[in-house]
CSV table of C-alpha atoms and ligand atoms in Angstrom, one decimal:
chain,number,residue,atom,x,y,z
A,1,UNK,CA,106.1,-61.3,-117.2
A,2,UNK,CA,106.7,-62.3,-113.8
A,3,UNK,CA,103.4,-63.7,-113.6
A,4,UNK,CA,103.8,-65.8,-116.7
A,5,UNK,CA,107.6,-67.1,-114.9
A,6,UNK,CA,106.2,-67.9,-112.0
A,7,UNK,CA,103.7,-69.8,-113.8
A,8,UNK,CA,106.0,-71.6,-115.5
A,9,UNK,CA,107.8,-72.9,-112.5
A,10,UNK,CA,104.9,-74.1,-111.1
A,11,UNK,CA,104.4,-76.5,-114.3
A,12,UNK,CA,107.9,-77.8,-114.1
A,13,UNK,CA,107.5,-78.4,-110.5
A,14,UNK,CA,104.5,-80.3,-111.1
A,15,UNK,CA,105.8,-82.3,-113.9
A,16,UNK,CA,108.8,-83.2,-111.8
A,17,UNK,CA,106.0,-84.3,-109.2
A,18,UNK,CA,104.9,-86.6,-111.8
A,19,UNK,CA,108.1,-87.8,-112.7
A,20,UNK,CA,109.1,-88.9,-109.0
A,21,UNK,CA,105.7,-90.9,-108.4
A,22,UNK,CA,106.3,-93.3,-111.7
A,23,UNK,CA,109.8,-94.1,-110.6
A,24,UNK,CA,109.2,-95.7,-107.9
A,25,UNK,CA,111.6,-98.5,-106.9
A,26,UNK,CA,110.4,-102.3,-106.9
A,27,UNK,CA,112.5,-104.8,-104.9
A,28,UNK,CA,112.4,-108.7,-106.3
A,29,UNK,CA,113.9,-111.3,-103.7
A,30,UNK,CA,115.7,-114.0,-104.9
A,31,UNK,CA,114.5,-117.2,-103.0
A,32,UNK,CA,116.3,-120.5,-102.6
A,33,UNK,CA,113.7,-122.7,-100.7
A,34,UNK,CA,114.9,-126.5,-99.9
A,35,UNK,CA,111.6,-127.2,-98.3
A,36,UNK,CA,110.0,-126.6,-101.9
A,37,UNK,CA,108.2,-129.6,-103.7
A,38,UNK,CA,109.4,-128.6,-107.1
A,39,UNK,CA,112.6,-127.1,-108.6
A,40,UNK,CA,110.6,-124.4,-109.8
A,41,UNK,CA,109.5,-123.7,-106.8
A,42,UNK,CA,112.9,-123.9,-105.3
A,43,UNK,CA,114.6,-121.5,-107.1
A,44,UNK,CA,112.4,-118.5,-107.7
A,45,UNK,CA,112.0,-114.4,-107.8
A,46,UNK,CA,109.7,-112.7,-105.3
A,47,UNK,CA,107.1,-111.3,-106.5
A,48,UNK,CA,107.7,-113.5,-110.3
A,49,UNK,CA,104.9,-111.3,-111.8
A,50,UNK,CA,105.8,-107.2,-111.9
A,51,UNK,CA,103.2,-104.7,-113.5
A,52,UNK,CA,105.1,-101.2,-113.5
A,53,UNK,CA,104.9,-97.5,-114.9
A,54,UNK,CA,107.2,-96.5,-117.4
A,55,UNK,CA,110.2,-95.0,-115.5
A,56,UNK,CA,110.1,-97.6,-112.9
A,57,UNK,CA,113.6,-99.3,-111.6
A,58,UNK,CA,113.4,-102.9,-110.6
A,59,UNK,CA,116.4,-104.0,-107.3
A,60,UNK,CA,117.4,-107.7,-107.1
A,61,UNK,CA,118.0,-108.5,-103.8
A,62,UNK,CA,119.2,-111.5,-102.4
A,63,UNK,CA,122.2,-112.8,-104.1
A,64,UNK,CA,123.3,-116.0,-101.6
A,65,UNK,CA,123.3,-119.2,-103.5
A,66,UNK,CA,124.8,-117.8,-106.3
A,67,UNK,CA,121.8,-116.3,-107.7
A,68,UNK,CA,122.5,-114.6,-111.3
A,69,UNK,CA,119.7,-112.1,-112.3
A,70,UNK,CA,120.0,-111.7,-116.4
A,71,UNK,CA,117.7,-110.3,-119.1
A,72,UNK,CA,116.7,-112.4,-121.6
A,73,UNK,CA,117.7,-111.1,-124.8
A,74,UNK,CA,114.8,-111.9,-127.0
A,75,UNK,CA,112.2,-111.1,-124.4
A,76,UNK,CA,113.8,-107.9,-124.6
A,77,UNK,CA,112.0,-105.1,-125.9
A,78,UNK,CA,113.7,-102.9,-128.9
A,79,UNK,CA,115.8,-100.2,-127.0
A,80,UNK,CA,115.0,-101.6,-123.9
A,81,UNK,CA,117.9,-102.7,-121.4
A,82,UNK,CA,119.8,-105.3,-121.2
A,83,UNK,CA,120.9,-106.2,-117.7
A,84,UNK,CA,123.5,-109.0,-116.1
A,85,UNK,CA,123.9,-109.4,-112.0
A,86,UNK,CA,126.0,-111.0,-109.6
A,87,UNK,CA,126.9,-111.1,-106.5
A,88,UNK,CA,129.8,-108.9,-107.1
A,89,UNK,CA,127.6,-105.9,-109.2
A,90,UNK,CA,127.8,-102.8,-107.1
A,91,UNK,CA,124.5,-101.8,-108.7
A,92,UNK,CA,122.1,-103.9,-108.9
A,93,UNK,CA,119.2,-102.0,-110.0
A,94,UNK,CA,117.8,-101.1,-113.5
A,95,UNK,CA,115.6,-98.6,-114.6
A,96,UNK,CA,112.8,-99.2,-117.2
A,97,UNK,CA,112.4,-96.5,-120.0
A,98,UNK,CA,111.3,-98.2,-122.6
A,99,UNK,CA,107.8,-100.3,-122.6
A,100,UNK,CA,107.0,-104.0,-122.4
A,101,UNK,CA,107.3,-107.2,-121.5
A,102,UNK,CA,110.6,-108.5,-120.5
A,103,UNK,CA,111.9,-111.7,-119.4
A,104,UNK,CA,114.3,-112.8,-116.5
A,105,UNK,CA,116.1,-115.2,-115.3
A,106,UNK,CA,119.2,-116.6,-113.3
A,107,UNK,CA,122.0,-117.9,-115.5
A,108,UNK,CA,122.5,-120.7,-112.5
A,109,UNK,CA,118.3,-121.7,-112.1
A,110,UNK,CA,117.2,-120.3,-115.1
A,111,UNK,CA,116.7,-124.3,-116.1
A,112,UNK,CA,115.1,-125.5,-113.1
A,113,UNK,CA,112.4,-122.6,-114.4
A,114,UNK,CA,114.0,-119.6,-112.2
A,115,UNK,CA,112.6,-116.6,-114.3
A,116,UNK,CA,110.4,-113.8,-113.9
A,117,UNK,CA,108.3,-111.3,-116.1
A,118,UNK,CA,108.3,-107.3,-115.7
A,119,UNK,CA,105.8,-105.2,-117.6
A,120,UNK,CA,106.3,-101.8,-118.4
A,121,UNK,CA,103.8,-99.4,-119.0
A,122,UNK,CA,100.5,-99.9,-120.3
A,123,UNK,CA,98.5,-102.8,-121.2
A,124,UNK,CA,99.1,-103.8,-125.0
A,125,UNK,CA,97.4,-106.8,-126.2
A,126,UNK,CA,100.4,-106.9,-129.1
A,127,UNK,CA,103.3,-106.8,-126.4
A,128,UNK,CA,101.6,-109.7,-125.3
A,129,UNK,CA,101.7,-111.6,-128.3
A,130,UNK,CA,105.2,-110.6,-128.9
A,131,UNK,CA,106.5,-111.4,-126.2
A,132,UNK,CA,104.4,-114.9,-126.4
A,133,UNK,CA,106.3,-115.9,-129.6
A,134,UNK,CA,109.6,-115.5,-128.3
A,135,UNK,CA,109.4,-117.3,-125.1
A,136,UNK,CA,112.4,-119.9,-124.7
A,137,UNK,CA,111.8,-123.2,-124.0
A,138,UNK,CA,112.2,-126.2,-121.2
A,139,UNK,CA,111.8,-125.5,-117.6
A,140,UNK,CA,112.4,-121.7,-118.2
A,141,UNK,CA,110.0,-121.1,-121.1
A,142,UNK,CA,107.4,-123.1,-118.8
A,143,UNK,CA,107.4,-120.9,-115.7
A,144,UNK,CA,107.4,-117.7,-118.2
A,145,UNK,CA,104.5,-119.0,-120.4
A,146,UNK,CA,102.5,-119.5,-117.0
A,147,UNK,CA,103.4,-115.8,-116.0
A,148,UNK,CA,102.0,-114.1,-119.2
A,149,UNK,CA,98.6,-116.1,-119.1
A,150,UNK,CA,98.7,-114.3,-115.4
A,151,UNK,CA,99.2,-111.3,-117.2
A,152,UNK,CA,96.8,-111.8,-119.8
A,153,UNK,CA,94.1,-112.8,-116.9
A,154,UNK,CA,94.3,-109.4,-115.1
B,201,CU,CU1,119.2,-118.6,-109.0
C-alpha cells in the first residue's frame, strides 16, 4: 500500500512538472518608435507574432504613450478571455486556457494598425480560417491579416 502511495505521489509530482513548463510567461513590449517610416510601424507590440502552449500567460509591458492593450472580441475564441489594460491595471498579465487564435490591439493605435496575434496551443488549420473571417478591417485588420499568413507560413 505504501508502495502504491508513493507511487502516486511521484505521478502528481510529475504532472505538476508538466504543468509549470507550459505556463511559462511571455513578455510583449509596447513600442512607440518616431523614427519609424510608417504608422504601423510606429505604434507596434514586440514580438506581434506569439505561438504559445496552452496554459501560457502573456505580460504587456510598456505602457508610456498611453498604450491600451485590449482583446478583440470577435477574434476571441469561445470561453477564451477577454482582457482590457491601462496604465493604471495593477495586473497586467493574462493567462491562456482556452485554445486559438486571438487578436489584440491598443484602443489608442489600434487604427494606425497597432495589433498583435497570440496562438494558443496546437496548430489547427480551422482556427485559422476562423479566425481569418472575423478579422476587422482598415489599418488594424491589415497588420492582423499579414500576421496570420505568418502563421499559416510556419
Ligand atoms: Cu498604442
Amino acid at each position: 500500500m505504501k508502495r502504491i502511495l508513493s507511487g502516486l505521489l511521484v505521478s502528481v509530482l510529475m504532472v505538476g512538472g508538466v504543468l509549470a513548463e507550459e505556463g511559462k510567461t511571455y513578455s510583449v513590449n509596447q513600442v512607440t518608435d518616431a523614427s519609424a517610416e510608417t504608422p504601423a510601424h510606429m505604434f507596434r507590440f514586440e514580438p506581434d507574432l506569439l505561438d504559445v502552449p496552452l496554459g501560457s500567460t502573456v505580460k504587456f509591458d510598456n505602457f508610456h504613450g498611453n498604450h491600451t492593450v485590449i482583446s478583440i472580441r470577435k477574434m476571441t475564441p469561445e470561453g477564451g478571455p477577454m482582457f482590457k489594460f491601462s496604465k493604471m491595471s495593477a495586473d497586467r498579465s493574462v493567462t491562456f486556457d482556452t485554445p486559438g487564435i486571438y487578436g489584440v490591439t491598443c484602443g489608442i493605435h489600434g487604427r494606425f494598425g497597432m495589433a498583435m496575434v497570440i496562438k494558443v496551443g496546437e496548430d489547427n488549420a480551422e482556427d485559422l480560417q476562423g479566425a481569418r473571417a472575423v478579422v476587422p478591417g482598415g489599418r488594424m485588420g491589415a497588420k492582423i491579416s499579414k500576421l496570420l499568413d505568418q502563421l499559416e507560413a510556419k
